Coordinates of C-alpha atoms and ligand atoms in Angstrom, one line a residue:
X1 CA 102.6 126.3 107.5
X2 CA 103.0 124.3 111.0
X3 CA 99.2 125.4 111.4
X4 CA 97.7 124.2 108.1
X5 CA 99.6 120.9 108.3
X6 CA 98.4 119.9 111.5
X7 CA 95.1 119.6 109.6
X8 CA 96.3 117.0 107.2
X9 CA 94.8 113.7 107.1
X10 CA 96.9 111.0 106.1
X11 CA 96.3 107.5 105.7
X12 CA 98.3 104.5 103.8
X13 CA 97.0 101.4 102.4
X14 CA 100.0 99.4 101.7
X15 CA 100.4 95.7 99.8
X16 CA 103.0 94.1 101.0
X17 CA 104.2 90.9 99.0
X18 CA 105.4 87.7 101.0
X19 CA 108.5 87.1 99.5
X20 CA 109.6 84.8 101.7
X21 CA 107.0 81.8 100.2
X22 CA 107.9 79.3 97.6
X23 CA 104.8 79.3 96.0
X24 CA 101.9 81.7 94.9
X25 CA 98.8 82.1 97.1
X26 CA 96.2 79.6 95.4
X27 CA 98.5 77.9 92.6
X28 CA 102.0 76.2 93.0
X29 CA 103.4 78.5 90.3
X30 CA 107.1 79.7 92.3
X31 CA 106.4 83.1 93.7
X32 CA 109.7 84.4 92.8
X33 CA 108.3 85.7 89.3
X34 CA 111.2 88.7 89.1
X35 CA 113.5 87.1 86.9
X36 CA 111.7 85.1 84.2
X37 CA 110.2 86.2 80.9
X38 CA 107.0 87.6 80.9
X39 CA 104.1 85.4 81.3
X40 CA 106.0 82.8 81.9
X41 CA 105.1 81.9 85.6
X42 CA 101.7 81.0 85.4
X43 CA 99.1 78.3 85.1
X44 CA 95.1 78.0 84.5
X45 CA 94.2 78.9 88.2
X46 CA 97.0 82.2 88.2
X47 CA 95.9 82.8 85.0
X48 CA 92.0 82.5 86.0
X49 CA 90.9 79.9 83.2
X50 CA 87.1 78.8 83.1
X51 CA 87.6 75.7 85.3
X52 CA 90.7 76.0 87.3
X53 CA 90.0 75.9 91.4
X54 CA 92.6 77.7 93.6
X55 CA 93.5 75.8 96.6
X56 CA 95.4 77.8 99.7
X57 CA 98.9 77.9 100.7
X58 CA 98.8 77.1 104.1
X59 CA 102.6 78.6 104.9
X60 CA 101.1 82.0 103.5
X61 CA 98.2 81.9 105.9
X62 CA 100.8 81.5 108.6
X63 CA 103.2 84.2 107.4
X64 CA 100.6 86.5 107.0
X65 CA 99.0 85.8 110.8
X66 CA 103.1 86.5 111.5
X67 CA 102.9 89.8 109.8
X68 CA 99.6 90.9 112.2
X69 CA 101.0 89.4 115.1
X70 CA 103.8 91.6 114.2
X71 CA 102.0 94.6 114.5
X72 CA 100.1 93.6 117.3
X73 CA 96.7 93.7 115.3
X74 CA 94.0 90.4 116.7
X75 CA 93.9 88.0 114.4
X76 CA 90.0 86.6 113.5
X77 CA 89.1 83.2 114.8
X78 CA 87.6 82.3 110.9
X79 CA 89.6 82.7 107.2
X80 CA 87.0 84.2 104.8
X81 CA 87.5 85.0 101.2
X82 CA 86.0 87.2 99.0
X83 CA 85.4 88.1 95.4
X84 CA 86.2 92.1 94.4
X85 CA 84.5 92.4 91.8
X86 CA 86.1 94.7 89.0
X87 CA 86.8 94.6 85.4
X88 CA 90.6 95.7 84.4
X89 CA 92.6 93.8 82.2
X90 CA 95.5 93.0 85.5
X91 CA 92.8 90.6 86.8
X92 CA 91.9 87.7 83.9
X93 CA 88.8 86.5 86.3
X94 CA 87.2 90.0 86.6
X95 CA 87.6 89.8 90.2
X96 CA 90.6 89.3 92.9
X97 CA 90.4 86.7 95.8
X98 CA 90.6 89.2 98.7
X99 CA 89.0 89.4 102.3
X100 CA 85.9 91.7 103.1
X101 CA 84.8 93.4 106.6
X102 CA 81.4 93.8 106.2
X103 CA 78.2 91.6 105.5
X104 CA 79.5 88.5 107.3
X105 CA 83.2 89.0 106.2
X106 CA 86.1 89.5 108.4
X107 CA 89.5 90.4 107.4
X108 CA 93.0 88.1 108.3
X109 CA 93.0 90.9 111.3
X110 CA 92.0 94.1 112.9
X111 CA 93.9 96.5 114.9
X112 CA 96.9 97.2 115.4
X113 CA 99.8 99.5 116.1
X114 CA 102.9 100.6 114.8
X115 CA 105.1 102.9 116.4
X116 CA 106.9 105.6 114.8
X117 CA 109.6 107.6 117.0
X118 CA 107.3 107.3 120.4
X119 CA 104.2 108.1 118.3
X120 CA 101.1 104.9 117.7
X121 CA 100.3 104.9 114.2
X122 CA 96.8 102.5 114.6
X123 CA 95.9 100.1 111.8
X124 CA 92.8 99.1 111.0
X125 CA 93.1 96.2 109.4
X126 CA 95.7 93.5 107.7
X127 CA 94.0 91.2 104.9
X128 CA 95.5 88.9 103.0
X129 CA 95.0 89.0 99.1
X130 CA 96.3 87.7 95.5
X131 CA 98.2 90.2 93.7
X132 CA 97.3 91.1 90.0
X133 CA 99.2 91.1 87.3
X134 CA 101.8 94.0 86.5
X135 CA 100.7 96.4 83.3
X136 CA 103.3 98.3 82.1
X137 CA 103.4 101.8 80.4
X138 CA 105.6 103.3 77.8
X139 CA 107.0 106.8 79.5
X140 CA 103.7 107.5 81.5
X141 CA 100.5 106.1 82.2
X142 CA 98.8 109.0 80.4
X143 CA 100.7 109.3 76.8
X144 CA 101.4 105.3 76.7
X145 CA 100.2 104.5 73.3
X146 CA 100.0 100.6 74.7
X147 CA 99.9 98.6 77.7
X148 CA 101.9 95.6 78.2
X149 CA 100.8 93.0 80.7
X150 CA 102.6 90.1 82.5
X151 CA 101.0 88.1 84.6
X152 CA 103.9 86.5 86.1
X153 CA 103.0 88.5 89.1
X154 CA 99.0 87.0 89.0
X155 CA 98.3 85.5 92.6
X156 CA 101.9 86.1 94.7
X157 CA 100.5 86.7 97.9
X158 CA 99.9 90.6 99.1
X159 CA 99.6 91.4 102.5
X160 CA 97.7 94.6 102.4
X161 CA 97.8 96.7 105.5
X162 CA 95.5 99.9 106.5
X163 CA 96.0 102.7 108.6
X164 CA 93.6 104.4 110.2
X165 CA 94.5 108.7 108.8
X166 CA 96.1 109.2 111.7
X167 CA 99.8 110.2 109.8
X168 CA 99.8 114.0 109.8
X169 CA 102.7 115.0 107.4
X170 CA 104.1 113.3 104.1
X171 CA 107.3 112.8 106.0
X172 CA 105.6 110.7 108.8
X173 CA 104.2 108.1 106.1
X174 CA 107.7 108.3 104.8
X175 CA 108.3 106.9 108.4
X176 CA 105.6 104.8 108.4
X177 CA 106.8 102.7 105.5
X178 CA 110.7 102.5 106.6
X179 CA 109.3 101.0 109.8
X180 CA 106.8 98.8 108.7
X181 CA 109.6 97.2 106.1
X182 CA 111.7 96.7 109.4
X183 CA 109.1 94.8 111.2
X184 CA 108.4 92.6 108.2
X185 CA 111.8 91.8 107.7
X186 CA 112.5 91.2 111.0
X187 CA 110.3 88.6 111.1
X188 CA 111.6 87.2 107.6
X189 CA 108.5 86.9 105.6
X190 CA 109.2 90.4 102.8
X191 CA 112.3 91.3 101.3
X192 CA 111.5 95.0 100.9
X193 CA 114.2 95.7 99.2
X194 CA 112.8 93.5 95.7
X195 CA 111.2 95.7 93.1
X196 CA 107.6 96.3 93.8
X197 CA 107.4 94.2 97.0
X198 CA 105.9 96.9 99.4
X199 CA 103.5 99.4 97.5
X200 CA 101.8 101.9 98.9
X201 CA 98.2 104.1 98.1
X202 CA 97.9 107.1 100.2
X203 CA 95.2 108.9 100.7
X204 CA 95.1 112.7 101.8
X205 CA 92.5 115.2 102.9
X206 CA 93.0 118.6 104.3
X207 CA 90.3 119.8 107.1
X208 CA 87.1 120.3 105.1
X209 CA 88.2 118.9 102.1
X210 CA 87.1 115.4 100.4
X211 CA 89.7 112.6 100.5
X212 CA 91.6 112.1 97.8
X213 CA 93.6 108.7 96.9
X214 CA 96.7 108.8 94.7
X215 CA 98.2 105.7 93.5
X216 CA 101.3 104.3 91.9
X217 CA 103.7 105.6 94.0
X218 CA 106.9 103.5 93.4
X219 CA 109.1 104.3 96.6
X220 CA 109.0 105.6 99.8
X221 CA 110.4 109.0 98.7
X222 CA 107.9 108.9 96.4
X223 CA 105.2 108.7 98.9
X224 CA 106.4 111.6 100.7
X225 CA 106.9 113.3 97.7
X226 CA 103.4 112.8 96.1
X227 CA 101.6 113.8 99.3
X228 CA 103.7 116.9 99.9
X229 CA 102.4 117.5 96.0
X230 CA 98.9 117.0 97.2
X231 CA 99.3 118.9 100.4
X232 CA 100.4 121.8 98.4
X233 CA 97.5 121.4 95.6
X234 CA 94.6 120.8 98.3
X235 CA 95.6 124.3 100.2
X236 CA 95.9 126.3 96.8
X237 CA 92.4 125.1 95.9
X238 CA 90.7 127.6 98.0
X239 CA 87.4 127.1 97.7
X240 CA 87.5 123.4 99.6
X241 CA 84.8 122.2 97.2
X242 CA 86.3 121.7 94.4
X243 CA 88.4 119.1 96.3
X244 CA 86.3 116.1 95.2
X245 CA 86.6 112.6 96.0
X246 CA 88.9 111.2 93.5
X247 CA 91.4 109.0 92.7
X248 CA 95.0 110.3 90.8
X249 CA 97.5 109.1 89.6
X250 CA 101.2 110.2 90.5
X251 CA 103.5 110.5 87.6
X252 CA 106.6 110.7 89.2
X253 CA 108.6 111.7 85.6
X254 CA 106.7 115.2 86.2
X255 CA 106.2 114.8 90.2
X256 CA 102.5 115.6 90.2
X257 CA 99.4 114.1 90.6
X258 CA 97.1 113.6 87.6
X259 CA 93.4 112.5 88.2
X260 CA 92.4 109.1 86.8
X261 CA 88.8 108.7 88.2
X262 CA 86.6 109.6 90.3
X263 CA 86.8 106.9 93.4
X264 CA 84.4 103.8 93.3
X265 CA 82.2 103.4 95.8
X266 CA 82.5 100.4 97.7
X267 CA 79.5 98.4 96.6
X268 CA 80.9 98.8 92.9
X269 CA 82.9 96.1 93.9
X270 CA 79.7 94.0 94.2
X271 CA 81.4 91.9 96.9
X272 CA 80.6 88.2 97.4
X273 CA 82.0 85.4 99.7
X274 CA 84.5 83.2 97.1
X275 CA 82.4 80.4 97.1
X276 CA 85.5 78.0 95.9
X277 CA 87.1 78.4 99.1
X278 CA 85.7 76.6 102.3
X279 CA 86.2 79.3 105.9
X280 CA 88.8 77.7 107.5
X281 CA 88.6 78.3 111.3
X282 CA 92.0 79.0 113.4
X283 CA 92.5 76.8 116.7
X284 CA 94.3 78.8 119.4
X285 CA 96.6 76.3 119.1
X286 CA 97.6 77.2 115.5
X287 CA 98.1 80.6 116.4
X288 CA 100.1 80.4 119.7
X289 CA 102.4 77.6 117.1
X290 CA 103.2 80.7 114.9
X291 CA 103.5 83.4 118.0
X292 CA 106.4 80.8 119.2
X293 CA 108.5 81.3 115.8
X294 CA 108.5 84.8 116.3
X295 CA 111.7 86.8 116.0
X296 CA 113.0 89.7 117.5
X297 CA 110.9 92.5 116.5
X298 CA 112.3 96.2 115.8
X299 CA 111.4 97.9 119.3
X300 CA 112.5 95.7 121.4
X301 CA 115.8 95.4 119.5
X302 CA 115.5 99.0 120.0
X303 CA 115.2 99.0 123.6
X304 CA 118.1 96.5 124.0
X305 CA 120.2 98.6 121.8
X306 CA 119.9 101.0 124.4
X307 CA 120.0 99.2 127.7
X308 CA 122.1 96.4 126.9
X309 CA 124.7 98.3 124.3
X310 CA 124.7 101.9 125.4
X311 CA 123.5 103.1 122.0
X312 CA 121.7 106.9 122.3
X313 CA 117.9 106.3 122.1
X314 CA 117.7 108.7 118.6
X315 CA 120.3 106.4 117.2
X316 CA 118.8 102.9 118.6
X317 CA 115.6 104.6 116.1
X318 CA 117.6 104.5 113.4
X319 CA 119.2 102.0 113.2
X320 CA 116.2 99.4 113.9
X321 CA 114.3 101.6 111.5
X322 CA 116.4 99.3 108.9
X323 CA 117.4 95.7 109.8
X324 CA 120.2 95.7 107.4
X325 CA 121.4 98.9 108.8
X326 CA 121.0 97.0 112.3
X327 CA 122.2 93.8 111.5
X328 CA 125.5 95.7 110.0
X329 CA 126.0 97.5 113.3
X330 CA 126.0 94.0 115.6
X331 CA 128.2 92.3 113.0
X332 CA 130.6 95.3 113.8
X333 CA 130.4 94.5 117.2
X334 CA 131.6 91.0 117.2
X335 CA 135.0 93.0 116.6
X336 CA 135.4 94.5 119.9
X337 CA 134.3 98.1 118.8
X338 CA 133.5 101.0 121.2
X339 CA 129.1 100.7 120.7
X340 CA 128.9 104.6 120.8
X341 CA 131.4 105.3 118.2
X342 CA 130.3 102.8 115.6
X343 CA 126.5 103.5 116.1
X344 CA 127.6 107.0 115.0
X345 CA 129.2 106.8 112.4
X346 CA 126.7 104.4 111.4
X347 CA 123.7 106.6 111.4
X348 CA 125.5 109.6 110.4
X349 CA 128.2 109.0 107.9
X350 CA 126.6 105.5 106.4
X351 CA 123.6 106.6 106.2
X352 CA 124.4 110.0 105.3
X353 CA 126.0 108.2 102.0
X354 CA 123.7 105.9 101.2
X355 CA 120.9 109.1 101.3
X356 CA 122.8 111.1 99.1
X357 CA 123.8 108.2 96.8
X358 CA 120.3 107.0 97.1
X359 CA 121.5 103.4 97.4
X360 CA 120.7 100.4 100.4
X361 CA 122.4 99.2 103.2
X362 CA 122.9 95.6 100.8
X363 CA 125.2 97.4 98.2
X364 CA 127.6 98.3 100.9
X365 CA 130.9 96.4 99.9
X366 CA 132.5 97.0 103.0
X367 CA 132.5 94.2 105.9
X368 CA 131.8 94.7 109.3
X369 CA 135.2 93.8 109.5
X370 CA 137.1 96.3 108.1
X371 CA 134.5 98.7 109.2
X372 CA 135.4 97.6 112.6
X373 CA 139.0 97.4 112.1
X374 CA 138.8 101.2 111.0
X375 CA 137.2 102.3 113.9
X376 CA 139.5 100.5 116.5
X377 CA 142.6 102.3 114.2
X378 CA 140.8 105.5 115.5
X379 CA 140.7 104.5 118.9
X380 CA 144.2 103.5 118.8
X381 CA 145.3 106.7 117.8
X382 CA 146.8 105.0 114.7
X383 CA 144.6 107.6 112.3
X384 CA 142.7 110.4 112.9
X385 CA 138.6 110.3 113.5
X386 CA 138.5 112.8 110.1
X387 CA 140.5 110.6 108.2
X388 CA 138.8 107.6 109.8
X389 CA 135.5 108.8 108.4
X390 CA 137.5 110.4 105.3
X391 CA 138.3 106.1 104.7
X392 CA 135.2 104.5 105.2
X393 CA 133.5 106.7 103.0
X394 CA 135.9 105.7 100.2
X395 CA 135.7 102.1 100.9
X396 CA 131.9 101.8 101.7
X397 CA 131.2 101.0 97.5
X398 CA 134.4 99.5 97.0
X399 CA 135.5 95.9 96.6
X400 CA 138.8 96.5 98.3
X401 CA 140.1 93.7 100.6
X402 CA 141.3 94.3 104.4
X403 CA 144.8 94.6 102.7
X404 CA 144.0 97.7 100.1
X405 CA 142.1 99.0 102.9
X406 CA 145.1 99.2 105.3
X407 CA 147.4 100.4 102.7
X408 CA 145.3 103.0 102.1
X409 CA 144.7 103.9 105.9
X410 CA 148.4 103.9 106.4
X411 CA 150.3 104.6 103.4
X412 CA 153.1 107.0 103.7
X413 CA 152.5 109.4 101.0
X414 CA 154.0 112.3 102.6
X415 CA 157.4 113.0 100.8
X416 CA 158.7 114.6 104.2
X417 CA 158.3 111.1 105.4
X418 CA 159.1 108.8 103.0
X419 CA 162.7 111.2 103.1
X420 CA 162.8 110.5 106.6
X421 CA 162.8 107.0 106.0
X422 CA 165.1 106.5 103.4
X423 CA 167.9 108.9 104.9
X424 CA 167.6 106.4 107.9
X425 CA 167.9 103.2 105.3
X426 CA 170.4 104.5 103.1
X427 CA 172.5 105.5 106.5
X428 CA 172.0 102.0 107.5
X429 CA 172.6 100.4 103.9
X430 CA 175.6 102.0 102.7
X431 CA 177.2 99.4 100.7
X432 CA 173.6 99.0 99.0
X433 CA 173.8 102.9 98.5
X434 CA 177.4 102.2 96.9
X435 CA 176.4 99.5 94.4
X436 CA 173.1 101.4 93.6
X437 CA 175.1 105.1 92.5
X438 CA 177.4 102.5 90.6
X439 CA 174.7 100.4 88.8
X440 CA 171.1 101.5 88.9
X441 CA 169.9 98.0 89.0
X442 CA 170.2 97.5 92.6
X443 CA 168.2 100.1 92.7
X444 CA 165.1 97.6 93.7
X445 CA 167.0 96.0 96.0
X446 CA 166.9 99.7 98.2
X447 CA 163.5 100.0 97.3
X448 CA 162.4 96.1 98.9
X449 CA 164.8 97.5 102.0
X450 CA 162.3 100.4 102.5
X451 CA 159.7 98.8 102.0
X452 CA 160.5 95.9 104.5
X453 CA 161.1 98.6 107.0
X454 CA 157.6 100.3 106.6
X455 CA 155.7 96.9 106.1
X456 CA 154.9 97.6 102.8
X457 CA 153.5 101.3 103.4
X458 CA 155.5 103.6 101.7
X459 CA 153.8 104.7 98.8
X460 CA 156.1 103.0 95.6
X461 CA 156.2 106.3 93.1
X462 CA 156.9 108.4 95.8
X463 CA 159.4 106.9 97.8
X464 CA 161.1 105.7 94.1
X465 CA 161.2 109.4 93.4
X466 CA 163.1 110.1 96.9
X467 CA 165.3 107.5 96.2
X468 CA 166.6 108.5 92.6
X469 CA 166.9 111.7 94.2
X470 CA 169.1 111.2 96.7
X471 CA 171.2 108.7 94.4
X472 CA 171.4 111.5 91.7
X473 CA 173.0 113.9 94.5
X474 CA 175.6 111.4 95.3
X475 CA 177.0 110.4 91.9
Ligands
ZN501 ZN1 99.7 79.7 88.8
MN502 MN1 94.3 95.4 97.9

């Protein structure tokens, strides 16, 4: 197994919408399209009427030199667009604005790195594109008697990043992806949490085998699930040859890939320099303007997680691997916490949960605050680290307030203890003790008295159940 994957071949080509931008790439249409009504959110130029001119955003030329500088690729000194030619119904021109490499085209950038736990993923290229419009399938793409199309989605700006095929298991492009999310929202130009805002083609070979390219994958476990599916069809295919170079499809209802075509070549694209859009060159000074609005990128948080914080290397990984995940765990900070501790439990109870539930670091309900104040109850000795843990986990989803959460963390449920308590009030109370065997009334007025002596954390049934107890055996 370890032998035949280290002749995989991965590499990912992945669109990355700028979320961050008001408007559309070439139109002033909004570029948050996700919650209106299908084709809605358009216009002649999004929508590719005879006549219409697109005109660029100039704040997604600058987000997108952001997202190279990012990853350390070299920006080009000229902004060229071209026309990809092809004819699907997602594109109403026939073609998509895009960038081309070759015959006297350069991409946004070239180059690049990305690192993934001490290993260089290279990139070879960023370029910055108009997304097409979103078709939709009943079930899957293969028994859909219809397709539906909105183009709300027609011209938002993608980002599309290549890696060389340097990722060598399904699990490293899993990697891959998580990281490159970080660094985009680090820098605040992709929410990669939206629907459909990073989406990823991956192509696969196996050592003498053709490359194949399987598209649609909707998630990042979907990615390393579709590839591990490849992996596993490319090795059974014993004669290599019958490996062609294809593209397929993955259906993640069944979890396998289907073929859809074989792969175009790229001069099928027939492309051409988009002849309504002038090259715009980039002054140095433009580009050092952008380099100086640059936040703090996920390695070096990473490496003053460690240094500065005294968080384990492994964890530091983790945690920057997310920003959410990250920004949680300095929030928790600002409430005196032990680092160590609360990068942890972070990265293995938190995110333990959140795997299994399947759910992100945003639908956590619990604040830093209470998360912090649970910890420091550990440290205090006031609950154990088990039922520490046993707490968070039940509070992580929840809406309860700091007060519900202390109760819970220290409400005396244990009728041993509630007794305890209530022999001591009752010995202290014994005129109340009198008028409560006489009239059961009062009875409340023994109950407030406990529960003024345990501030409130006594649990009510139980110590009510103590109490008629002991009444019943004095009357
Ligand atoms: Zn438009
Ligand atoms: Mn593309």
């Amino acid at each position: 197994m370890m032998k035949n994957d280290l002749q995989i071949k991965i590499g990912l080509e992945v669109h990355c919408q700028l979320t961050s931008l008001r408007t559309k790439l070439f139109c002033s249409c909004p570029s948050n399209y996700r919650n209106s009504e299908p084709n809605t959110n358009i216009c002649p130029i999004c929508t590719g009427l005879p006549g219409s001119l697109p005109s660029i955003n100039e704040q997604a030329i600058k987000d997108g030199i952001k997202a190279a500088l990012a990853v350390k690729a070299n920006i080009a000194d000229i902004l060229k667009f071209y026309r990809k030619n092809y004819f699907y119904p997602d594109l109403p021109k026939n073609f998509q604005i895009s960038q081309y490499d070759k015959a006297g085209g350069v991409t946004l950038a070239s180059k690049g790195v990305v690192e993934i736990k001490g290993r260089r993923i290279h990139l070879s290229r960023i370029q910055i594109e108009e997304d097409p419009a979103k078709i939709s399938y009943e079930g899957t793409i293969s028994s859909s008697p219809y397709s539906l199309i909105d183009y709300n989605r027609a011209g938002i700006t993608l980002v599309e990043i290549i890696t060389e095929p340097e990722l060598k298991t399904p699990r490293q492009a899993r990697l891959f992806l998580q990281k490159l999310r970080s660094i985009l929202e680090h820098i605040g130009v992709c929410d990669g949490g939206l629907e459909g805002a990073i989406r990823c083609d991956a192509n696969i070979s196996i050592k003498g085998g053709k490359r194949v390219e399987i598209k649609n994958i909707g998630s990042f476990k979907e990615v390393e699930r579709a590839l591990s599916f490849e992996a596993t069809r490319q090795k059974t295919i014993n004669n290599r040859n019958i490996v062609g170079m294809e593209t397929r499809h993955w259906d993640d209802v069944r979890r396998v890939t289907v073929s859809m075509r074989v792969k175009e070549e790229e001069q099928d694209y027939r492309y051409f320099p988009e002849a309504d859009l002038v090259p715009f060159r980039f002054e140095k000074k433009f580009i050092n303007s952008i380099k100086k609005t640059m936040s703090e990128l996920p390695d070096a948080r990473r490496e003053r997680f460690v240094k500065e914080i005294g968080v384990s290397p492994s964890n530091a990984e983790v945690l920057t691997s997310d920003k959410a995940l990250a920004d949680f765990f300095e929030k928790c900070l600002e409430y005196q916490v032990n680092p160590k501790r609360t990068s942890n439990w972070i990265v293995s109870d938190v995110l333990g949960f959140l795997n299994r539930e399947d759910i992100e670091v945003k639908q956590i309900r619990v604040t830093p605050k209470e998360f912090a104040k649970l910890i420091r109850s550990v440290e205090a000795g006031k609950i154990s680290e088990q039922t520490g843990k046993k707490l968070l986990l039940k509070t992580l989803t929840t809406k309860d307030d700091a007060l519900q959460i202390k109760e819970t963390m220290f409400r005396i449920s244990d009728p041993d203890e509630v007794n305890k308590i209530v022999e001591k009030v009752f010995n202290e109370n014994k005129k109340a003790v009198e008028d409560a065997v006489g009239n059961k009334n009062t009875i409340n007025y023994l109950m407030g008295l406990i529960m003024k002596a345990t501030s409130s954390r006594a649990d009510p049934k139980i110590t009510r159940k103590v109490i008629d107890a002991k009444l019943s055996t004095l009357r």
